[in-house]
């Protein structure tokens, strides 16, 4: 039963019995015998692989890993820089935009003011012109009126003289006529002035 | 044979067969009487070890030449995309190399660690690949033979003892086996306690360390192979019994065999890792011996 549980022991003890006959350490130790037929080929295999990895494989792979890590680090740094730069530019553009908006508002305000003053000026000028025209028209009217009145006075005087002459003949001298007329005109003119 | 009354009667024979199969035999004669005795016989373990060696070599050459080509391409064209891992194989090998490099740096230190990466990498990749080949039915792992693990442990031992002597000096390395606290004690304590600790540390460093390295790897893999062998023997024995009970036991054994196979795959990784990291720890203790 012990043989069942510990096959290595079983084999070893089995081997021990034979080992006495064959006299080999290999047979005595069984599975736990460090067999030289395995030891030295393992050393050779190890040394070959070690040389290959040490001289060729690992330098190439490790330098690739380092180069890639360096590249990734650089890229991340660059990305960070770019981000900061972009944020700075965005901030600048926002400021510029705000400035431009302010500028535009100012320009519009100014324009409005200019237009306003121009409008006022134009209206004032128009008013003035209109007043002038009206004044001129008044003057012309007044002059016309005066002329008409003067003419009328002349005609009335002549008519009166003619009528009076006819009525009273030639009794009144020219001087008397004139006096009479002026008196009359003054009366009439006085009426007319009102 | 299959018609034996009690299937358990078949087991001792199967196990003897299994143990014989796991012993060091000539690669071309499975029925060789007892293990190989001559040192220049090409054995089953060595053939499978050489297959593992060739596999690692081919993988490493393919990957590293690919890396070199891509590095040259990246340097020449300035195309950064050439630095990206080329394919899955490259990624896997790179992950392994990076794993070993990180282990070396973590354990041994930033300054001395990188120097030991090729050594630790050789241990890791050789043992791991060999362990995996050992799981192929009929395959053998270097770690499954005491000779193989003793050979590897001796290399690790030589390296860390060599590093200890060259880094600390001959006397310095022996002195470093005694803790600095004890070295500062009065003379009597220094001789008594210091001598006692020195003896313990001396035996531990120069004999126990290589022995445990060799035995741990061997015992784990050998035990794993025995377990897989016993369960496959169960499956074979019980599946031959065309009774309900026989088939049931056979089916359960098969289930366990599959589970154990998965577990042994895990063990293949773990033992390669343990051997490598312990070697790194021993090297570290030699590099920094006089600091303790």
Tab-separated table of C-alpha atoms in Angstrom:
chain	number	residue	atom	x	y	z
A	1	UNK	CA	0.000	0.000	0.000
A	2	UNK	CA	2.907	2.320	0.744
A	3	UNK	CA	4.051	1.587	-2.786
A	4	UNK	CA	0.725	2.930	-4.005
A	5	UNK	CA	0.937	6.202	-2.065
A	6	UNK	CA	4.586	6.939	-2.731
A	7	UNK	CA	5.468	5.634	-6.152
A	8	UNK	CA	8.846	7.375	-6.043
A	9	UNK	CA	9.691	5.651	-2.764
A	10	UNK	CA	8.374	2.423	-4.177
A	11	UNK	CA	10.561	2.798	-7.215
A	12	UNK	CA	13.527	3.840	-5.099
A	13	UNK	CA	13.208	0.892	-2.745
A	14	UNK	CA	12.611	-1.389	-5.667
A	15	UNK	CA	15.669	0.080	-7.317
A	16	UNK	CA	17.683	-0.299	-4.119
A	17	UNK	CA	17.199	-3.979	-4.234
A	18	UNK	CA	18.367	-4.089	-7.841
A	19	UNK	CA	20.947	-1.383	-7.148
A	20	UNK	CA	22.894	-3.709	-4.920
A	21	UNK	CA	23.164	-6.059	-7.822
A	22	UNK	CA	23.858	-3.466	-10.545
A	23	UNK	CA	25.808	-1.193	-8.197
A	24	UNK	CA	24.594	2.060	-9.786
A	25	UNK	CA	23.723	5.214	-7.828
A	26	UNK	CA	21.101	5.854	-10.505
A	27	UNK	CA	19.286	2.690	-9.641
A	28	UNK	CA	19.594	3.330	-5.897
A	29	UNK	CA	18.117	6.845	-5.982
A	30	UNK	CA	15.588	6.176	-8.732
A	31	UNK	CA	13.641	9.280	-9.740
A	32	UNK	CA	15.604	11.628	-7.469
A	33	UNK	CA	18.967	10.743	-8.962
A	34	UNK	CA	20.507	13.845	-10.610
A	35	UNK	CA	21.415	12.106	-13.819
A	36	UNK	CA	24.590	13.441	-15.493
A	37	UNK	CA	23.014	12.545	-18.817
A	38	UNK	CA	20.528	15.352	-18.078
A	39	UNK	CA	22.769	17.776	-16.145
A	40	UNK	CA	25.363	18.636	-18.731
A	41	UNK	CA	22.959	18.927	-21.681
A	42	UNK	CA	20.888	21.281	-19.508
A	43	UNK	CA	23.967	23.415	-18.906
A	44	UNK	CA	24.770	23.479	-22.604
A	45	UNK	CA	21.184	24.378	-23.489
A	46	UNK	CA	21.149	27.093	-20.826
A	47	UNK	CA	24.422	28.604	-21.990
A	48	UNK	CA	23.364	28.600	-25.652
A	49	UNK	CA	20.067	30.278	-24.835
A	50	UNK	CA	21.701	32.703	-22.405
A	51	UNK	CA	24.226	33.758	-25.032
A	52	UNK	CA	21.513	34.259	-27.645
A	53	UNK	CA	19.265	36.258	-25.325
A	54	UNK	CA	22.128	38.275	-23.848
A	55	UNK	CA	23.806	39.175	-27.134
A	56	UNK	CA	20.960	39.439	-29.589
A	57	UNK	CA	17.358	39.033	-28.514
A	58	UNK	CA	17.074	41.034	-25.311
A	59	UNK	CA	19.041	44.095	-26.480
A	60	UNK	CA	16.789	44.344	-29.554
A	61	UNK	CA	13.541	43.774	-27.671
A	62	UNK	CA	14.462	45.977	-24.720
A	63	UNK	CA	15.639	48.824	-26.931
A	64	UNK	CA	12.360	48.555	-28.840
A	65	UNK	CA	10.439	48.708	-25.564
A	66	UNK	CA	12.493	51.697	-24.429
A	67	UNK	CA	12.132	53.475	-27.754
A	68	UNK	CA	8.393	52.931	-27.722
A	69	UNK	CA	8.071	54.051	-24.108
A	70	UNK	CA	10.124	57.148	-24.908
A	71	UNK	CA	7.994	57.826	-27.965
A	72	UNK	CA	4.777	57.452	-25.985
A	73	UNK	CA	6.099	59.735	-23.259
A	74	UNK	CA	7.062	62.327	-25.880
A	75	UNK	CA	3.671	62.062	-27.543
A	76	UNK	CA	1.881	62.522	-24.249
A	77	UNK	CA	4.018	65.542	-23.437
A	78	UNK	CA	3.394	66.999	-26.869
A	79	UNK	CA	-0.340	66.379	-26.512
A	80	UNK	CA	-0.306	68.152	-23.167
A	81	UNK	CA	1.600	71.072	-24.659
A	82	UNK	CA	-0.759	71.244	-27.617
A	83	UNK	CA	-3.741	71.205	-25.306
A	84	UNK	CA	-2.364	74.046	-23.209
A	85	UNK	CA	-1.530	75.990	-26.374
A	86	UNK	CA	-5.006	75.371	-27.781
A	87	UNK	CA	-6.619	76.525	-24.548
A	88	UNK	CA	-4.450	79.632	-24.553
A	89	UNK	CA	-5.407	80.352	-28.166
A	90	UNK	CA	-9.070	79.781	-27.474
A	91	UNK	CA	-8.850	82.207	-24.584
A	92	UNK	CA	-7.125	84.724	-26.847
A	93	UNK	CA	-9.689	84.325	-29.594
A	94	UNK	CA	-12.496	84.728	-27.115
A	95	UNK	CA	-10.887	87.923	-25.867
A	96	UNK	CA	-10.415	89.163	-29.412
A	97	UNK	CA	-13.965	88.299	-30.297
A	98	UNK	CA	-15.245	90.174	-27.257
A	99	UNK	CA	-13.063	93.120	-28.197
A	100	UNK	CA	-14.318	93.051	-31.775
A	101	UNK	CA	-17.889	92.900	-30.556
A	102	UNK	CA	-17.276	95.917	-28.328
A	103	UNK	CA	-15.609	97.718	-31.204
A	104	UNK	CA	-18.510	96.989	-33.524
A	105	UNK	CA	-21.011	98.189	-30.941
A	106	UNK	CA	-18.998	101.357	-30.556
A	107	UNK	CA	-18.879	101.897	-34.320
A	108	UNK	CA	-22.607	101.365	-34.620
A	109	UNK	CA	-23.220	103.735	-31.717
A	110	UNK	CA	-21.016	106.329	-33.331
A	111	UNK	CA	-22.765	105.881	-36.634
A	112	UNK	CA	-26.057	106.333	-34.986
A	113	UNK	CA	-24.892	109.474	-33.287
A	114	UNK	CA	-23.529	110.890	-36.555
A	115	UNK	CA	-26.772	110.069	-38.299
A	116	UNK	CA	-28.701	111.633	-35.461
A	117	UNK	CA	-26.735	114.881	-35.666
A	118	UNK	CA	-26.963	114.861	-39.420
A	119	UNK	CA	-30.691	114.411	-39.206
A	120	UNK	CA	-30.974	117.268	-36.760
A	121	UNK	CA	-28.790	119.460	-38.919
A	122	UNK	CA	-30.741	118.659	-42.046
A	123	UNK	CA	-34.032	119.331	-40.313
A	124	UNK	CA	-32.709	122.566	-38.862
A	125	UNK	CA	-31.421	123.657	-42.234
A	126	UNK	CA	-34.663	122.753	-43.920
A	127	UNK	CA	-36.591	124.667	-41.304
A	128	UNK	CA	-34.364	127.651	-41.778
A	129	UNK	CA	-34.687	127.523	-45.525
A	130	UNK	CA	-38.388	127.172	-45.242
A	131	UNK	CA	-38.488	130.169	-42.941
A	132	UNK	CA	-36.392	132.141	-45.412
A	133	UNK	CA	-38.620	131.201	-48.272
A	134	UNK	CA	-41.672	132.159	-46.270
A	135	UNK	CA	-40.049	135.426	-45.267
A	136	UNK	CA	-39.151	136.200	-48.880
A	137	UNK	CA	-42.622	135.355	-49.963
A	138	UNK	CA	-43.976	137.682	-47.281
A	139	UNK	CA	-41.696	140.429	-48.405
A	140	UNK	CA	-42.638	139.951	-52.030
A	141	UNK	CA	-46.284	139.937	-51.077
A	142	UNK	CA	-45.851	143.063	-48.989
A	143	UNK	CA	-44.029	144.789	-51.841
A	144	UNK	CA	-46.723	143.765	-54.267
A	145	UNK	CA	-49.369	144.954	-51.889
A	146	UNK	CA	-47.607	148.250	-51.447
A	147	UNK	CA	-47.237	148.637	-55.163
A	148	UNK	CA	-50.876	147.804	-55.711
A	149	UNK	CA	-51.919	150.221	-52.958
A	150	UNK	CA	-49.709	152.942	-54.397
A	151	UNK	CA	-51.089	152.373	-57.826
A	152	UNK	CA	-54.577	152.327	-56.475
A	153	UNK	CA	-53.929	155.563	-54.591
A	154	UNK	CA	-52.626	157.107	-57.770
A	155	UNK	CA	-55.566	155.996	-59.739
A	156	UNK	CA	-58.013	157.004	-56.987
A	157	UNK	CA	-56.423	160.397	-56.825
A	158	UNK	CA	-56.577	160.869	-60.535
A	159	UNK	CA	-60.109	159.626	-60.580
A	160	UNK	CA	-61.073	161.863	-57.714
A	161	UNK	CA	-59.458	164.809	-59.365
A	162	UNK	CA	-61.125	164.005	-62.548
A	163	UNK	CA	-64.460	163.612	-60.803
A	164	UNK	CA	-63.967	166.729	-58.732
A	165	UNK	CA	-62.883	168.685	-61.754
A	166	UNK	CA	-65.915	167.686	-63.526
A	167	UNK	CA	-68.035	168.667	-60.580
A	168	UNK	CA	-66.422	171.915	-59.649
A	169	UNK	CA	-64.704	172.775	-62.933
A	170	UNK	CA	-61.461	174.415	-63.000
A	171	UNK	CA	-61.775	176.278	-59.711
A	172	UNK	CA	-59.204	174.424	-57.816
A	173	UNK	CA	-55.595	174.981	-58.641
A	174	UNK	CA	-53.236	172.161	-58.999
A	175	UNK	CA	-51.783	172.918	-55.575
A	176	UNK	CA	-55.157	172.718	-53.939
A	177	UNK	CA	-55.720	169.410	-55.639
A	178	UNK	CA	-52.617	167.969	-54.322
A	179	UNK	CA	-53.374	169.079	-50.797
A	180	UNK	CA	-56.785	167.567	-50.910
A	181	UNK	CA	-55.510	164.316	-52.286
A	182	UNK	CA	-52.781	163.930	-49.693
A	183	UNK	CA	-55.311	164.574	-46.947
A	184	UNK	CA	-57.566	161.984	-48.340
A	185	UNK	CA	-54.870	159.462	-48.904
A	186	UNK	CA	-53.690	159.887	-45.381
A	187	UNK	CA	-57.147	159.036	-44.162
A	188	UNK	CA	-57.506	156.097	-46.468
A	189	UNK	CA	-53.974	154.956	-45.715
A	190	UNK	CA	-54.745	155.114	-42.079
A	191	UNK	CA	-57.667	152.824	-42.590
A	192	UNK	CA	-55.655	150.553	-44.737
A	193	UNK	CA	-52.982	150.161	-42.107
A	194	UNK	CA	-55.333	148.495	-39.793
B	1	UNK	CA	-5.998	-7.838	-18.106
B	2	UNK	CA	-9.013	-5.643	-18.642
B	3	UNK	CA	-11.163	-8.398	-17.278
B	4	UNK	CA	-9.531	-8.510	-13.857
B	5	UNK	CA	-12.089	-8.859	-11.091
B	6	UNK	CA	-11.031	-5.758	-9.170
B	7	UNK	CA	-9.922	-2.791	-11.259
B	8	UNK	CA	-7.790	-1.503	-8.376
B	9	UNK	CA	-5.583	-4.556	-8.842
B	10	UNK	CA	-4.472	-3.028	-12.141
B	11	UNK	CA	-3.344	0.216	-10.489
B	12	UNK	CA	0.054	-0.795	-9.009
B	13	UNK	CA	1.123	-2.066	-12.401
B	14	UNK	CA	-0.043	1.160	-14.088
B	15	UNK	CA	1.815	3.293	-11.537
B	16	UNK	CA	5.010	1.318	-11.904
B	17	UNK	CA	4.671	1.858	-15.635
B	18	UNK	CA	4.086	5.595	-15.057
B	19	UNK	CA	7.134	5.974	-12.809
B	20	UNK	CA	9.234	4.080	-15.291
B	21	UNK	CA	8.005	6.329	-18.068
B	22	UNK	CA	8.883	9.442	-16.042
B	23	UNK	CA	12.419	8.253	-15.336
B	24	UNK	CA	15.417	9.245	-17.422
B	25	UNK	CA	15.425	6.830	-20.355
B	26	UNK	CA	17.141	6.723	-23.728
B	27	UNK	CA	14.976	8.776	-26.072
B	28	UNK	CA	14.581	5.856	-28.481
B	29	UNK	CA	13.978	3.047	-25.988
B	30	UNK	CA	11.037	3.423	-23.666
B	31	UNK	CA	11.498	-0.099	-22.355
B	32	UNK	CA	15.064	0.400	-21.213
B	33	UNK	CA	15.718	-1.456	-17.993
B	34	UNK	CA	15.971	1.182	-15.237
B	35	UNK	CA	17.207	4.767	-15.636
B	36	UNK	CA	20.099	5.709	-17.895
B	37	UNK	CA	23.473	5.375	-16.177
B	38	UNK	CA	25.955	6.593	-18.789
B	39	UNK	CA	26.450	10.380	-18.982
B	40	UNK	CA	26.512	10.505	-22.800
B	41	UNK	CA	23.234	8.831	-23.613
B	42	UNK	CA	20.695	11.000	-25.428
B	43	UNK	CA	17.741	10.798	-23.062
B	44	UNK	CA	14.039	11.551	-23.389
B	45	UNK	CA	14.378	14.595	-21.109
B	46	UNK	CA	17.256	16.009	-23.130
B	47	UNK	CA	15.455	15.573	-26.451
B	48	UNK	CA	12.408	17.431	-25.136
B	49	UNK	CA	14.683	20.007	-23.517
B	50	UNK	CA	16.348	20.606	-26.868
B	51	UNK	CA	12.929	20.973	-28.495
B	52	UNK	CA	12.071	23.617	-25.873
B	53	UNK	CA	15.442	25.299	-26.442
B	54	UNK	CA	14.915	25.360	-30.205
B	55	UNK	CA	11.405	26.763	-29.743
B	56	UNK	CA	12.572	29.598	-27.497
B	57	UNK	CA	15.490	30.325	-29.816
B	58	UNK	CA	13.311	30.491	-32.909
B	59	UNK	CA	10.728	32.682	-31.169
B	60	UNK	CA	13.397	35.037	-29.853
B	61	UNK	CA	15.235	35.262	-33.169
B	62	UNK	CA	12.015	35.912	-35.085
B	63	UNK	CA	10.797	38.545	-32.643
B	64	UNK	CA	14.108	40.325	-32.097
B	65	UNK	CA	14.954	40.495	-35.809
B	66	UNK	CA	11.471	41.862	-36.431
B	67	UNK	CA	12.029	44.472	-33.713
B	68	UNK	CA	15.394	45.433	-35.197
B	69	UNK	CA	13.902	45.838	-38.639
B	70	UNK	CA	11.095	48.004	-37.300
B	71	UNK	CA	13.458	50.127	-35.221
B	72	UNK	CA	15.551	50.730	-38.333
B	73	UNK	CA	12.405	51.569	-40.294
B	74	UNK	CA	11.247	53.987	-37.621
B	75	UNK	CA	14.650	55.660	-37.480
B	76	UNK	CA	14.890	55.869	-41.265
B	77	UNK	CA	11.391	57.002	-42.216
B	78	UNK	CA	10.530	58.754	-38.975
B	79	UNK	CA	7.208	56.927	-39.072
B	80	UNK	CA	6.299	56.446	-35.433
B	81	UNK	CA	3.816	53.692	-36.265
B	82	UNK	CA	6.750	51.361	-36.957
B	83	UNK	CA	7.356	51.309	-33.194
B	84	UNK	CA	3.952	49.722	-32.527
B	85	UNK	CA	3.935	45.972	-31.738
B	86	UNK	CA	3.829	44.174	-35.072
B	87	UNK	CA	1.640	41.194	-34.171
B	88	UNK	CA	0.427	38.986	-31.321
B	89	UNK	CA	3.592	36.886	-31.152
B	90	UNK	CA	5.716	40.005	-30.801
B	91	UNK	CA	3.350	41.341	-28.136
B	92	UNK	CA	3.485	38.124	-26.125
B	93	UNK	CA	7.277	37.881	-26.196
B	94	UNK	CA	7.567	41.576	-25.410
B	95	UNK	CA	5.205	41.151	-22.468
B	96	UNK	CA	7.409	38.311	-21.167
B	97	UNK	CA	10.596	40.324	-21.576
B	98	UNK	CA	9.013	43.338	-19.925
B	99	UNK	CA	7.784	41.122	-17.090
B	100	UNK	CA	11.341	39.883	-16.472
B	101	UNK	CA	12.798	43.375	-16.728
B	102	UNK	CA	10.294	44.772	-14.235
B	103	UNK	CA	10.964	41.840	-11.922
B	104	UNK	CA	14.729	42.416	-12.096
B	105	UNK	CA	14.343	46.142	-11.450
B	106	UNK	CA	11.829	45.634	-8.628
B	107	UNK	CA	13.790	42.921	-6.845
B	108	UNK	CA	17.448	43.719	-7.526
B	109	UNK	CA	17.142	47.475	-7.948
B	110	UNK	CA	17.172	50.190	-10.561
B	111	UNK	CA	20.963	50.248	-10.803
B	112	UNK	CA	21.960	46.572	-10.791
B	113	UNK	CA	18.707	44.971	-11.949
B	114	UNK	CA	18.927	45.467	-15.731
B	115	UNK	CA	22.281	43.638	-15.876
B	116	UNK	CA	20.632	40.381	-14.797
B	117	UNK	CA	17.693	40.521	-17.200
B	118	UNK	CA	19.247	38.119	-19.776
B	119	UNK	CA	20.108	35.584	-17.059
B	120	UNK	CA	16.672	35.713	-15.424
B	121	UNK	CA	15.036	35.735	-18.857
B	122	UNK	CA	16.915	32.593	-19.846
B	123	UNK	CA	15.733	30.810	-16.710
B	124	UNK	CA	12.157	31.976	-17.161
B	125	UNK	CA	11.683	31.302	-20.860
B	126	UNK	CA	13.578	28.005	-20.851
B	127	UNK	CA	11.768	26.622	-17.795
B	128	UNK	CA	8.357	27.904	-18.895
B	129	UNK	CA	8.619	26.554	-22.432
B	130	UNK	CA	10.008	23.256	-21.208
B	131	UNK	CA	7.231	22.961	-18.601
B	132	UNK	CA	4.613	23.477	-21.287
B	133	UNK	CA	6.202	20.842	-23.507
B	134	UNK	CA	6.190	18.560	-20.459
B	135	UNK	CA	2.393	18.755	-20.428
B	136	UNK	CA	2.108	17.310	-23.918
B	137	UNK	CA	1.350	13.597	-23.486
B	138	UNK	CA	4.688	11.854	-23.915
B	139	UNK	CA	6.520	15.169	-23.572
B	140	UNK	CA	9.098	15.875	-20.902
B	141	UNK	CA	10.029	19.006	-18.995
B	142	UNK	CA	13.615	19.674	-17.924
B	143	UNK	CA	12.134	20.426	-14.519
B	144	UNK	CA	10.654	16.934	-14.387
B	145	UNK	CA	14.106	15.381	-13.984
B	146	UNK	CA	16.260	16.062	-10.935
B	147	UNK	CA	19.285	16.349	-13.197
B	148	UNK	CA	17.701	19.279	-15.026
B	149	UNK	CA	16.655	21.212	-11.938
B	150	UNK	CA	19.999	20.541	-10.222
B	151	UNK	CA	21.785	21.864	-13.298
B	152	UNK	CA	19.679	25.029	-13.354
B	153	UNK	CA	19.907	25.549	-9.589
B	154	UNK	CA	23.696	25.175	-9.770
B	155	UNK	CA	23.865	27.922	-12.362
B	156	UNK	CA	21.741	30.198	-10.158
B	157	UNK	CA	23.911	29.285	-7.165
B	158	UNK	CA	27.151	29.982	-9.034
B	159	UNK	CA	25.847	33.365	-10.143
B	160	UNK	CA	24.636	34.621	-6.779
B	161	UNK	CA	27.691	33.326	-4.901
B	162	UNK	CA	29.979	34.857	-7.536
B	163	UNK	CA	28.121	38.181	-7.287
B	164	UNK	CA	28.327	38.010	-3.473
B	165	UNK	CA	32.094	37.531	-3.493
B	166	UNK	CA	32.853	40.093	-6.198
B	167	UNK	CA	30.541	42.766	-4.753
B	168	UNK	CA	31.523	42.380	-1.096
B	169	UNK	CA	34.942	40.789	-1.195
B	170	UNK	CA	35.733	37.303	0.046
B	171	UNK	CA	35.806	38.208	3.744
B	172	UNK	CA	33.037	40.795	3.316
B	173	UNK	CA	30.572	38.271	1.927
B	174	UNK	CA	31.138	35.873	4.817
B	175	UNK	CA	30.951	38.767	7.272
B	176	UNK	CA	27.650	39.884	5.735
B	177	UNK	CA	26.096	36.573	6.778
B	178	UNK	CA	26.150	37.885	10.364
B	179	UNK	CA	23.619	40.719	10.940
B	180	UNK	CA	25.210	44.116	11.610
B	181	UNK	CA	23.432	44.326	14.979
B	182	UNK	CA	25.234	41.227	16.206
B	183	UNK	CA	28.556	42.496	14.862
B	184	UNK	CA	28.209	45.551	17.140
B	185	UNK	CA	27.669	43.427	20.284
B	186	UNK	CA	30.288	42.661	22.983
B	187	UNK	CA	32.944	40.111	22.088
B	188	UNK	CA	31.344	37.146	23.860
B	189	UNK	CA	27.993	37.675	22.124
B	190	UNK	CA	29.750	38.274	18.849
B	191	UNK	CA	31.453	34.898	19.058
B	192	UNK	CA	28.522	33.002	20.564
B	193	UNK	CA	25.475	34.425	18.808
B	194	UNK	CA	27.430	35.577	15.750
B	195	UNK	CA	29.001	32.174	15.322
B	196	UNK	CA	25.653	30.462	15.630
B	197	UNK	CA	23.955	32.757	13.128
B	198	UNK	CA	26.912	32.471	10.797
B	199	UNK	CA	26.596	28.713	10.828
B	200	UNK	CA	22.872	28.877	10.082
B	201	UNK	CA	23.272	31.479	7.345
B	202	UNK	CA	26.233	29.683	5.820
B	203	UNK	CA	24.325	26.434	5.536
B	204	UNK	CA	21.210	28.246	4.332
B	205	UNK	CA	22.994	30.331	1.687
B	206	UNK	CA	25.418	27.790	0.316
B	207	UNK	CA	23.487	24.542	0.635
B	208	UNK	CA	19.790	25.039	1.355
B	209	UNK	CA	19.179	27.692	-1.301
B	210	UNK	CA	20.382	25.662	-4.317
B	211	UNK	CA	18.857	22.502	-2.893
B	212	UNK	CA	15.413	24.063	-2.431
B	213	UNK	CA	15.582	25.684	-5.865
B	214	UNK	CA	16.234	22.291	-7.444
B	215	UNK	CA	13.837	20.269	-5.314
B	216	UNK	CA	10.929	22.749	-5.494
B	217	UNK	CA	10.869	22.828	-9.274
B	218	UNK	CA	11.347	19.084	-9.609
B	219	UNK	CA	8.845	18.089	-6.921
B	220	UNK	CA	6.098	20.336	-8.234
B	221	UNK	CA	6.401	19.122	-11.800
B	222	UNK	CA	6.968	15.487	-10.890
B	223	UNK	CA	3.983	15.493	-8.557
B	224	UNK	CA	1.907	17.120	-11.280
B	225	UNK	CA	2.923	14.499	-13.821
B	226	UNK	CA	2.192	11.700	-11.339
B	227	UNK	CA	-1.270	13.143	-10.625
B	228	UNK	CA	-2.062	13.466	-14.330
B	229	UNK	CA	-0.719	9.942	-14.887
B	230	UNK	CA	-2.772	8.460	-12.044
B	231	UNK	CA	-5.982	10.105	-13.247
B	232	UNK	CA	-5.438	8.971	-16.804
B	233	UNK	CA	-4.784	5.483	-15.439
B	234	UNK	CA	-8.100	5.683	-13.583
B	235	UNK	CA	-9.874	6.770	-16.753
B	236	UNK	CA	-8.340	3.912	-18.736
B	237	UNK	CA	-9.004	1.285	-16.061
B	238	UNK	CA	-12.586	2.234	-15.282
B	239	UNK	CA	-13.735	3.045	-18.792
B	240	UNK	CA	-12.878	-0.556	-19.677
B	241	UNK	CA	-15.478	-1.764	-17.156
B	242	UNK	CA	-18.768	-1.645	-18.939
B	243	UNK	CA	-20.769	-1.277	-15.739
B	244	UNK	CA	-22.638	1.806	-14.524
B	245	UNK	CA	-20.296	2.195	-11.552
B	246	UNK	CA	-17.203	1.759	-13.668
B	247	UNK	CA	-18.325	4.323	-16.233
B	248	UNK	CA	-19.282	6.805	-13.500
B	249	UNK	CA	-15.893	6.580	-11.779
B	250	UNK	CA	-14.246	6.837	-15.188
B	251	UNK	CA	-16.247	9.963	-16.055
B	252	UNK	CA	-15.428	11.640	-12.733
B	253	UNK	CA	-11.766	10.765	-13.211
B	254	UNK	CA	-11.858	12.270	-16.682
B	255	UNK	CA	-13.370	15.463	-15.286
B	256	UNK	CA	-10.645	15.609	-12.635
B	257	UNK	CA	-8.020	14.892	-15.258
B	258	UNK	CA	-9.180	17.920	-17.264
B	259	UNK	CA	-9.244	20.132	-14.162
B	260	UNK	CA	-5.785	18.937	-13.132
B	261	UNK	CA	-4.482	19.572	-16.629
B	262	UNK	CA	-5.614	23.182	-16.363
B	263	UNK	CA	-4.048	23.383	-12.935
B	264	UNK	CA	-0.760	21.948	-14.185
B	265	UNK	CA	-0.690	24.547	-16.927
B	266	UNK	CA	-0.929	27.120	-14.170
B	267	UNK	CA	1.813	25.317	-12.220
B	268	UNK	CA	4.023	25.401	-15.324
B	269	UNK	CA	3.865	29.213	-15.243
B	270	UNK	CA	4.072	29.546	-11.469
B	271	UNK	CA	7.118	27.315	-11.070
B	272	UNK	CA	9.004	29.076	-13.866
B	273	UNK	CA	8.128	32.364	-12.174
B	274	UNK	CA	9.086	31.134	-8.684
B	275	UNK	CA	12.453	29.791	-9.834
B	276	UNK	CA	13.214	33.075	-11.600
B	277	UNK	CA	12.112	35.411	-8.831
B	278	UNK	CA	13.947	33.399	-6.159
B	279	UNK	CA	17.113	33.585	-8.229
B	280	UNK	CA	16.541	37.343	-8.452
B	281	UNK	CA	16.039	37.552	-4.677
B	282	UNK	CA	19.239	35.589	-4.030
B	283	UNK	CA	21.175	37.831	-6.432
B	284	UNK	CA	19.690	40.865	-4.714
B	285	UNK	CA	20.805	39.594	-1.305
B	286	UNK	CA	24.320	39.142	-2.717
B	287	UNK	CA	24.409	42.560	-4.390
B	288	UNK	CA	23.264	44.338	-1.251
B	289	UNK	CA	24.812	41.895	1.237
B	290	UNK	CA	26.977	44.400	3.108
B	291	UNK	CA	24.024	46.779	3.533
B	292	UNK	CA	22.278	44.515	6.040
